[in-house]
Coordinates of C-alpha atoms and ligand atoms in Angstrom, one line a residue:
M863 CA 165.1 169.7 97.0
S864 CA 167.3 167.0 96.2
I865 CA 165.4 163.5 96.5
V866 CA 167.4 160.8 97.6
D867 CA 165.2 157.6 96.9
T868 CA 165.8 155.6 100.7
R869 CA 163.5 152.7 100.3
T870 CA 164.0 149.3 98.6
P871 CA 160.8 148.5 96.9
N872 CA 158.5 146.0 98.3
P873 CA 156.8 143.5 95.8
K874 CA 154.1 143.6 98.2
Y875 CA 153.0 147.2 97.6
F876 CA 153.2 146.5 93.5
I877 CA 150.3 147.7 91.6
A878 CA 149.8 145.0 88.7
G879 CA 149.6 147.2 85.2
A880 CA 148.6 145.7 81.9
T881 CA 152.2 146.6 80.9
G882 CA 153.9 145.4 83.9
D883 CA 154.4 146.3 88.0
W884 CA 154.0 150.1 89.2
E885 CA 155.1 151.3 92.5
M886 CA 153.5 154.5 94.3
V887 CA 155.7 156.9 95.4
I888 CA 154.1 159.5 98.1
G889 CA 155.3 162.8 99.9
M890 CA 153.0 165.0 101.9
E891 CA 152.5 168.1 103.9
V892 CA 150.8 168.1 106.9
H893 CA 149.0 171.8 108.0
A894 CA 148.8 171.3 111.7
Q895 CA 147.1 173.8 113.5
V896 CA 149.2 174.7 116.4
T897 CA 147.7 174.7 119.9
S898 CA 148.0 178.2 121.3
E899 CA 145.6 180.7 123.0
A900 CA 146.2 183.1 120.7
K901 CA 147.3 183.8 116.6
L902 CA 150.8 183.9 115.2
F903 CA 151.4 187.5 115.1
S904 CA 148.5 188.9 117.1
G905 CA 146.8 188.2 120.7
S906 CA 143.3 187.1 118.7
S907 CA 141.7 184.1 120.4
T908 CA 141.8 180.7 118.7
E909 CA 139.0 179.1 120.3
F910 CA 137.2 176.6 117.6
G911 CA 133.3 177.4 116.9
R912 CA 133.3 180.7 118.2
P913 CA 130.5 183.1 115.6
P914 CA 132.2 184.1 112.6
N915 CA 134.2 187.2 112.8
S916 CA 134.5 187.3 116.4
N917 CA 138.1 186.4 117.1
V918 CA 139.3 189.0 114.7
S919 CA 141.9 191.8 115.8
F920 CA 142.8 194.9 113.0
V921 CA 146.1 192.8 112.7
D922 CA 143.9 189.7 111.5
A923 CA 141.9 191.9 109.3
A924 CA 144.9 193.8 107.9
M925 CA 144.0 197.3 109.0
P926 CA 146.4 199.7 107.3
G927 CA 149.5 200.5 109.9
M928 CA 148.7 197.2 111.9
L929 CA 152.2 195.8 112.4
P930 CA 152.5 191.5 113.4
V931 CA 154.1 190.2 116.6
I932 CA 155.3 187.3 116.9
N933 CA 153.6 184.7 119.6
D934 CA 156.6 183.5 121.9
E935 CA 154.3 180.4 122.4
C936 CA 153.8 179.3 118.7
V937 CA 157.6 179.3 118.2
R938 CA 158.2 177.4 121.4
Q939 CA 155.5 174.9 120.1
A940 CA 157.3 174.5 116.8
V941 CA 160.7 173.8 118.2
R942 CA 158.8 171.3 120.9
T943 CA 157.4 170.2 117.7
G944 CA 160.8 169.6 115.9
L945 CA 162.6 167.7 118.9
G946 CA 159.4 165.4 118.6
L947 CA 160.5 164.6 115.1
K948 CA 164.0 164.4 116.0
A949 CA 165.0 167.2 113.8
K950 CA 167.2 169.8 113.5
I951 CA 165.9 173.2 115.1
N952 CA 167.3 175.8 112.9
K953 CA 168.2 178.7 115.4
R954 CA 167.4 181.2 112.7
S955 CA 164.7 181.3 110.5
V956 CA 163.5 183.9 108.3
F957 CA 159.5 185.0 107.9
D958 CA 158.4 185.5 104.4
R959 CA 155.8 186.7 102.6
K960 CA 153.9 184.6 100.2
N961 CA 152.3 187.1 97.9
Y962 CA 148.4 185.7 96.4
F963 CA 144.9 187.2 96.2
Y964 CA 142.3 185.5 97.8
P965 CA 139.1 187.3 99.5
D966 CA 139.7 185.6 102.4
L967 CA 143.3 186.6 102.9
P968 CA 142.8 190.4 104.1
Q969 CA 146.5 190.9 103.9
G970 CA 147.0 190.2 100.0
Y971 CA 149.8 187.9 101.4
Q972 CA 150.4 185.2 104.0
I973 CA 153.3 185.3 106.1
S974 CA 155.0 182.0 106.2
Q975 CA 158.7 180.5 105.8
Y976 CA 160.3 179.8 102.9
K977 CA 164.1 179.3 102.4
D978 CA 165.2 179.2 106.1
P979 CA 162.6 177.5 108.1
I980 CA 162.4 176.7 111.7
V981 CA 162.9 173.1 111.8
G982 CA 165.1 171.6 109.2
E983 CA 165.7 167.5 108.6
G984 CA 163.8 164.9 110.9
K985 CA 162.1 161.7 110.7
V986 CA 159.1 159.9 111.8
L987 CA 159.2 156.1 112.5
L988 CA 156.1 153.6 111.2
D989 CA 155.6 150.3 112.4
L990 CA 154.0 148.4 109.9
G991 CA 153.3 145.4 112.1
E992 CA 154.7 142.3 109.9
D993 CA 156.6 144.1 107.6
G994 CA 158.9 145.6 110.5
E995 CA 159.6 149.1 110.9
V996 CA 160.3 152.1 108.5
E997 CA 161.9 155.4 108.8
I998 CA 160.2 158.4 106.7
G999 CA 162.0 161.5 106.0
I1000 CA 161.0 164.6 107.3
E1001 CA 162.3 167.5 104.9
R1002 CA 161.3 170.7 106.8
L1003 CA 159.0 172.1 109.4
H1004 CA 157.9 176.1 108.9
L1005 CA 155.6 178.2 110.6
E1006 CA 152.7 180.3 108.8
Q1007 CA 149.3 181.7 109.4
D1008 CA 146.3 180.3 108.3
A1009 CA 143.8 182.1 106.0
G1010 CA 140.2 183.0 106.7
K1011 CA 137.1 180.8 105.4
S1012 CA 134.6 182.0 102.5
I1013 CA 131.1 181.2 102.7
H1014 CA 129.1 180.7 99.6
D1015 CA 126.0 178.5 100.9
Q1016 CA 124.4 181.0 102.9
H1017 CA 122.9 183.2 100.6
P1018 CA 121.8 183.0 96.8
N1019 CA 124.3 185.5 95.5
M1020 CA 126.7 186.7 97.9
S1021 CA 129.5 185.0 99.4
F1022 CA 130.5 185.9 102.9
V1023 CA 134.2 185.8 104.8
D1024 CA 134.8 184.3 108.2
L1025 CA 138.2 186.1 109.5
N1026 CA 138.1 183.8 113.0
R1027 CA 141.1 181.8 111.7
S1028 CA 142.7 184.2 109.7
G1029 CA 146.3 184.3 111.5
V1030 CA 145.9 180.9 113.6
A1031 CA 149.9 179.7 113.8
L1032 CA 149.8 176.6 111.4
M1033 CA 153.1 174.4 111.0
E1034 CA 153.7 172.8 107.8
I1035 CA 155.4 169.4 108.2
V1036 CA 157.0 168.4 104.5
S1037 CA 157.7 165.0 104.3
K1038 CA 160.3 163.6 101.8
P1039 CA 158.8 161.5 98.7
D1040 CA 159.5 158.4 101.3
L1041 CA 156.0 156.9 101.4
R1042 CA 155.4 153.8 98.9
S1043 CA 151.5 152.5 99.4
S1044 CA 148.2 154.0 100.9
D1045 CA 148.9 151.9 104.0
E1046 CA 151.7 153.4 104.8
A1047 CA 150.6 156.9 104.1
K1048 CA 147.7 156.3 106.5
A1049 CA 150.2 155.2 108.9
Y1050 CA 152.5 158.1 108.5
L1051 CA 149.3 160.4 109.3
S1052 CA 148.2 158.7 112.2
K1053 CA 152.0 158.6 113.9
L1054 CA 152.3 162.0 113.0
R1055 CA 148.9 162.8 114.7
T1056 CA 149.7 160.5 117.9
I1057 CA 153.2 162.6 118.1
L1058 CA 151.9 166.0 117.8
R1059 CA 149.0 165.0 120.7
Y1060 CA 151.2 163.7 123.1
L1061 CA 153.6 166.8 122.0
G1062 CA 150.4 168.9 122.8
T1063 CA 151.4 171.1 120.1
C1064 CA 148.1 170.6 117.7
D1065 CA 145.1 168.5 119.1
G1066 CA 145.0 166.6 115.9
N1067 CA 140.9 166.7 115.1
M1068 CA 141.0 166.6 111.5
E1069 CA 137.4 166.9 111.4
Q1070 CA 137.5 170.1 112.9
G1071 CA 140.1 171.0 110.6
S1072 CA 143.4 171.5 112.9
M1073 CA 145.0 168.9 110.7
R1074 CA 144.9 168.6 107.1
A1075 CA 147.2 166.7 104.4
D1076 CA 147.9 167.9 100.7
I1077 CA 149.6 164.3 99.3
N1078 CA 151.5 164.3 96.3
V1079 CA 151.5 161.0 94.6
S1080 CA 153.6 159.7 91.3
V1081 CA 153.9 156.3 90.3
R1082 CA 156.8 154.8 88.4
R1083 CA 158.2 151.3 87.7
P1084 CA 159.9 149.7 91.0
G1085 CA 162.7 151.1 92.0
G1086 CA 162.9 153.1 88.6
E1087 CA 162.9 157.3 88.2
F1088 CA 160.7 159.3 90.1
G1089 CA 157.5 160.4 87.9
T1090 CA 155.6 163.3 87.6
R1091 CA 153.6 164.1 90.6
C1092 CA 149.8 165.4 91.1
E1093 CA 149.2 167.2 94.4
I1094 CA 145.8 166.4 96.4
K1095 CA 144.9 169.4 98.8
N1096 CA 143.3 169.3 101.8
V1097 CA 142.6 166.0 102.7
N1098 CA 140.9 165.8 106.1
S1099 CA 140.6 162.1 107.4
V1100 CA 142.9 159.3 107.5
R1101 CA 140.5 157.7 105.4
F1102 CA 140.2 159.7 102.7
A1103 CA 144.0 159.9 102.0
G1104 CA 143.7 156.1 101.8
Q1105 CA 141.0 156.4 99.2
A1106 CA 142.2 159.5 97.5
I1107 CA 145.7 157.6 96.9
E1108 CA 144.4 154.5 95.9
Y1109 CA 142.3 156.2 93.2
E1110 CA 145.0 158.8 91.9
A1111 CA 147.8 156.1 91.7
R1112 CA 145.3 154.3 89.6
R1113 CA 144.4 157.2 87.6
Q1114 CA 148.0 157.9 86.8
I1115 CA 148.8 154.2 85.6
D1116 CA 146.0 154.3 83.3
I1117 CA 147.1 157.0 81.6
L1118 CA 151.0 155.8 81.5
E1119 CA 149.9 152.9 80.2
D1120 CA 147.6 154.2 77.4
G1121 CA 151.1 156.1 76.2
G1122 CA 149.5 159.3 78.0
V1123 CA 151.6 161.7 80.2
I1124 CA 151.0 163.1 83.9
D1125 CA 150.4 166.8 84.2
Q1126 CA 151.7 168.2 87.1
E1127 CA 148.6 169.9 88.9
T1128 CA 146.7 170.0 91.9
R1129 CA 143.7 168.1 92.3
L1130 CA 140.6 167.4 94.9
F1131 CA 139.4 164.7 96.3
D1132 CA 135.7 164.0 96.6
P1133 CA 134.6 161.9 99.3
K1134 CA 131.5 161.2 98.0
S1135 CA 132.2 159.6 94.6
G1136 CA 135.6 158.4 95.5
Q1137 CA 137.5 160.6 92.8
T1138 CA 139.8 162.9 92.7
R1139 CA 139.3 165.9 89.9
S1140 CA 141.5 168.6 88.7
M1141 CA 142.0 172.0 90.5
R1142 CA 144.7 173.8 88.6
S1143 CA 147.3 173.1 86.7
K1144 CA 151.0 173.5 86.6
E1145 CA 150.8 176.5 84.1
E1146 CA 147.9 178.1 86.4
A1147 CA 149.9 177.8 89.7
H1148 CA 150.4 181.0 91.5
D1149 CA 153.9 182.8 91.2
Y1150 CA 153.9 183.9 94.9
R1151 CA 156.7 186.4 94.6
Y1152 CA 158.3 185.5 98.1
F1153 CA 160.5 187.9 99.9
P1154 CA 161.1 188.3 103.4
D1155 CA 158.8 190.0 105.5
P1156 CA 160.2 193.7 106.2
D1157 CA 157.7 193.8 109.0
L1158 CA 159.7 191.3 111.1
L1159 CA 163.0 190.3 112.2
P1160 CA 164.7 187.0 111.7
L1161 CA 163.7 184.6 114.5
E1162 CA 166.3 183.9 116.5
F1163 CA 167.0 181.9 119.7
D1164 CA 170.3 180.1 121.4
D1165 CA 171.0 176.3 122.5
A1166 CA 169.7 177.1 126.2
F1167 CA 166.1 178.1 124.3
I1168 CA 166.3 174.9 122.8
D1169 CA 167.7 172.7 125.8
E1170 CA 165.3 174.1 127.9
L1171 CA 162.3 172.7 125.7
A1172 CA 163.9 169.3 124.9
A1173 CA 164.5 169.1 128.9
H1174 CA 160.6 169.3 129.6
L1175 CA 159.5 166.8 126.7
P1176 CA 156.7 164.5 127.6
E1177 CA 157.7 160.9 127.1
L1178 CA 157.0 160.2 122.9
P1179 CA 155.1 157.0 121.7
D1180 CA 158.5 155.3 120.4
E1181 CA 159.9 155.4 123.8
K1182 CA 157.1 154.7 125.5
S1183 CA 156.4 151.8 123.3
A1184 CA 160.1 150.3 123.9
R1185 CA 159.5 151.2 127.9
F1186 CA 156.3 149.2 127.8
I1187 CA 158.1 145.9 126.5
E1188 CA 160.8 146.6 128.5
S1189 CA 159.3 146.7 131.4
Y1190 CA 155.6 144.3 131.6
G1191 CA 157.1 142.0 129.1
I1192 CA 154.2 142.9 126.2
S1193 CA 154.5 142.0 122.8
H1194 CA 155.6 144.6 120.0
Y1195 CA 152.3 144.5 118.8
D1196 CA 150.3 145.5 121.9
A1197 CA 152.7 148.2 122.9
S1198 CA 152.0 149.6 119.8
V1199 CA 148.0 149.5 120.2
L1200 CA 148.4 150.9 123.7
V1201 CA 150.6 154.1 123.1
A1202 CA 148.9 155.0 119.6
D1203 CA 147.1 157.3 122.3
R1204 CA 148.4 158.9 125.1
D1205 CA 145.1 158.4 127.4
S1206 CA 145.1 154.5 126.3
A1207 CA 148.8 154.3 127.5
D1208 CA 148.3 155.4 130.8
F1209 CA 145.4 153.5 131.6
F1210 CA 147.1 150.3 130.8
E1211 CA 149.9 151.5 133.0
S1212 CA 147.6 152.1 135.7
V1213 CA 146.3 148.8 135.7
A1214 CA 149.6 147.2 135.1
K1215 CA 151.6 148.7 137.5
G1216 CA 152.5 146.0 140.1
R1217 CA 150.9 143.1 138.2
D1218 CA 151.2 141.1 135.5
G1219 CA 151.9 143.1 132.3
K1220 CA 150.8 140.5 129.6
L1221 CA 147.5 139.6 131.6
A1222 CA 147.1 143.5 132.0
A1223 CA 147.4 144.1 128.5
N1224 CA 145.1 141.5 127.1
W1225 CA 142.3 143.0 129.3
V1226 CA 142.8 146.6 128.4
I1227 CA 143.3 145.7 124.8
N1228 CA 140.9 143.0 124.4
E1229 CA 138.4 143.2 126.5
L1230 CA 138.1 147.0 127.8
F1231 CA 138.8 148.6 124.3
G1232 CA 136.7 146.2 122.7
R1233 CA 133.7 147.1 124.6
L1234 CA 134.8 150.9 124.5
N1235 CA 134.7 150.2 120.7
K1236 CA 131.4 149.1 120.7
D1237 CA 130.0 151.7 122.4
G1238 CA 131.9 154.4 120.9
T1239 CA 133.2 155.5 124.5
A1240 CA 136.5 157.1 124.9
V1241 CA 138.9 155.4 127.5
T1242 CA 138.8 158.8 129.8
D1243 CA 134.7 158.1 130.3
S1244 CA 135.1 154.3 130.8
P1245 CA 133.0 153.0 132.7
V1246 CA 135.2 150.7 134.0
S1247 CA 137.8 152.3 136.0
A1248 CA 142.1 151.2 136.0
D1249 CA 141.4 150.0 139.7
Q1250 CA 138.8 147.9 139.1
L1251 CA 140.0 146.4 136.0
G1252 CA 143.5 146.0 138.2
G1253 CA 141.2 144.2 140.8
I1254 CA 139.8 141.6 137.9
V1255 CA 143.3 140.9 137.1
D1256 CA 144.3 140.2 140.6
L1257 CA 141.6 138.0 140.8
I1258 CA 142.7 136.0 137.8
S1259 CA 146.1 136.1 138.7
K1260 CA 145.5 134.9 142.0
G1261 CA 143.3 132.3 141.0
E1262 CA 140.2 133.5 142.5
I1263 CA 138.2 133.6 138.8
S1264 CA 138.8 131.6 136.1
G1265 CA 139.1 133.4 132.9
K1266 CA 135.3 133.1 131.7
I1267 CA 134.1 134.2 134.9
A1268 CA 136.4 137.5 135.0
K1269 CA 134.2 138.0 131.4
D1270 CA 131.5 137.7 133.4
L1271 CA 132.6 140.1 136.3
F1272 CA 133.8 142.6 133.7
E1273 CA 130.1 143.1 132.1
I1274 CA 129.1 143.2 135.8
V1275 CA 131.4 146.0 136.7
W1276 CA 130.8 147.6 133.4
S1277 CA 127.3 148.1 133.9
E1278 CA 126.3 148.4 137.6
G1279 CA 129.7 149.2 139.0
G1280 CA 131.2 147.7 142.3
D1281 CA 134.3 146.4 143.8
P1282 CA 135.5 143.1 141.6
A1283 CA 136.8 141.1 145.0
K1284 CA 133.7 142.0 146.9
L1285 CA 131.3 141.3 143.7
V1286 CA 133.1 137.7 143.7
E1287 CA 132.7 137.1 147.4
E1288 CA 128.8 138.2 147.0
R1289 CA 127.8 136.7 144.2
G1290 CA 129.8 133.3 144.5
M1291 CA 131.8 133.8 141.5
K1292 CA 134.6 132.1 142.8
Q1293 CA 136.5 129.5 141.1
V1294 CA 136.3 126.2 142.6
S1295 CA 140.3 124.5 143.2
D1296 CA 138.9 122.4 145.7
T1297 CA 139.7 118.7 143.8
G1298 CA 137.6 116.7 146.0
A1299 CA 134.6 118.9 144.5
I1300 CA 136.0 118.7 140.9
E1301 CA 136.6 114.8 141.3
K1302 CA 133.0 114.2 142.4
I1303 CA 131.6 115.9 139.4
V1304 CA 134.0 114.3 137.0
D1305 CA 133.1 111.0 138.3
E1306 CA 129.8 111.3 137.9
I1307 CA 130.3 112.5 134.5
I1308 CA 132.4 109.3 133.7
A1309 CA 129.6 107.2 134.8
G1310 CA 126.6 108.8 132.8
N1311 CA 128.5 108.6 129.7
P1312 CA 130.5 105.3 129.0
D1313 CA 130.0 105.7 125.2
Q1314 CA 132.2 108.7 125.4
V1315 CA 134.7 107.4 128.1
E1316 CA 135.0 104.4 125.3
K1317 CA 135.7 107.0 122.4
V1318 CA 138.1 109.5 124.2
K1319 CA 140.8 106.4 124.2
D1320 CA 141.2 107.0 120.2
K1321 CA 140.2 110.4 120.2
P1322 CA 141.7 112.6 122.8
G1323 CA 140.6 115.6 121.4
L1324 CA 137.1 114.5 123.0
L1325 CA 138.7 115.9 126.3
G1326 CA 137.1 119.1 125.5
W1327 CA 133.8 117.4 125.6
F1328 CA 134.4 116.6 129.3
V1329 CA 135.7 119.7 130.4
G1330 CA 132.7 121.3 128.8
Q1331 CA 130.4 118.9 130.9
V1332 CA 132.5 119.8 134.0
M1333 CA 132.1 123.5 133.5
K1334 CA 128.4 123.6 132.9
Q1335 CA 128.0 121.8 135.9
T1336 CA 129.9 124.0 137.8
G1337 CA 128.7 127.1 136.2
G1338 CA 132.0 127.7 134.6
K1339 CA 133.2 128.1 138.0
A1340 CA 136.0 125.1 138.1
N1341 CA 139.4 125.7 137.8
P1342 CA 140.5 124.4 134.2
Q1343 CA 144.1 123.5 135.2
A1344 CA 142.7 121.2 137.9
V1345 CA 139.8 119.8 135.5
N1346 CA 142.0 119.1 132.7
E1347 CA 144.2 117.4 135.3
I1348 CA 141.9 115.4 137.0
L1349 CA 140.0 114.3 133.8
K1350 CA 143.2 113.2 132.3
A1351 CA 144.5 111.2 135.1
K1352 CA 140.7 109.7 135.6
L1353 CA 140.5 108.5 131.7
G1354 CA 143.7 107.2 131.7
L1355 CA 144.9 109.5 129.3
E1356 CA 148.8 109.8 130.4
Ligands
ADP369 P1 157.0 172.1 96.5 O1 158.1 173.2 97.0 O2 156.4 172.3 95.2 O3 155.8 172.0 97.4 P2 158.3 170.3 97.3 O4 159.6 169.8 96.2 O5 158.7 171.0 98.3 O6 157.8 170.8 96.3 O7 157.8 168.7 97.4 C1 156.5 168.9 97.8 C2 156.2 167.8 98.4 O8 155.8 166.6 97.3 C3 157.1 166.5 99.6 O9 156.3 166.2 100.5 C4 157.7 165.7 98.8 O10 158.1 164.6 99.3 C5 156.8 165.5 98.0 N1 157.2 164.9 96.3 C6 158.4 165.4 95.8 N2 158.3 164.8 94.8 C7 157.7 163.7 94.5 C8 157.1 162.6 93.6 N3 158.1 162.8 92.6 N4 156.0 162.0 93.9 C9 155.7 162.2 95.2 N5 155.9 163.0 96.1 C10 157.0 163.9 95.6
MG370 MG1 154.4 172.8 98.8

């Protein structure tokens, strides 16, 4: 592939070495398991967690004379994914045999796509907070079969093979070498996972291995020639990706600064030590002897097929974020937090519809998500429903409860349930906006604290102390705005 550097070096990411600054260059090959009932070329189930070798047909076990038959749904999923990555869809693609020997690969080759993949160039937009947005190029996406799994830890002197995964459809999504820091790499993985989940084309469960990344890392002088890369295989968490990249870049810089050269090699990350170690060098690299699979015709489809899939694509995170900012007046940052997960976005939208969007976002993100995180509960299992949270937001908007009381109310709804408006009535939590009542309390406090009254004339900051006193006396139920106005007037602060 011809590599074009699309990025302007960002000094924030430079790594200081003994001989000057360095910059990381990162490109990823992500394997994403296609969400589909059946495998890529057989009717076997793809269900996770079944007993070993229960999802295996004669095709998956590569019995003589068995022929692959393409699963249409996997093709549709790959095209959907391509559309979600704003990529070029190739109307003609070819399946090739990638030949290598491994005990968990009964065919002796993997069916993959080499020169003519189903999806071509696309892009993923990353939101880097204060560093703005950056576009990461996608080189290609191709369909291929997964291999089986060798099991070495169940018998002292035998290995076992589980073919449940053999033949399951994977999408290999190859990025351009456009990433420049471990943070960007982590953001890329998270964003890609979010897009796949929105599309419903991969569940993105990295712990279960449905999404794993081969991470290519090199270092160079800022903006200079690309360096020799090393590939870190099969990283299965976003956090590990960050750690592996940091370690690997440092390792390469140390070698180069000692006057050494980087060997292009494949490495493995060990989460326990936080280090990468060599798995095989370039000399040991396989010669895969790719050739078109004679058992499969080239994959061909027309515009109507693509248009139909495009027409039924769900709203994707970038579009949803733009719409949230536009319709609900929320900040860019809040929108990006909300759309990172489709369930969260849906929850927010149920709360925000017909209400103050900013207030709704604040309550969903800070109160609800904060509480859910603390409990390790998913938003879909939230004890406070969108309706209930909406009820709390309504009470704040109408001035019936203060923000502080709203937090208490939230806790009650969280642990006991119930209708927020009714709870406020029943438990006398309504905000006191009756100025007469507030004035009476203010008068008492002024009369009882002549020293503070004296001081507040020179130190207006002391007003907060008075507000605190009023709140204490009213159990936090006084309308803060009314309290402030009355206090200022009576203390002669305006
Ligand atoms: P291969 O065919 O050997 O897998 P590719 O050229 O397809 O190699 O690139 C594989 C991955 O490596 C891509 O994600 C690409 O962005 C990345 N890559 C290529 N060159 C570099 C480099 N110098 N530094 C870091 N990553 C790179
Ligand atoms: Mg590769």
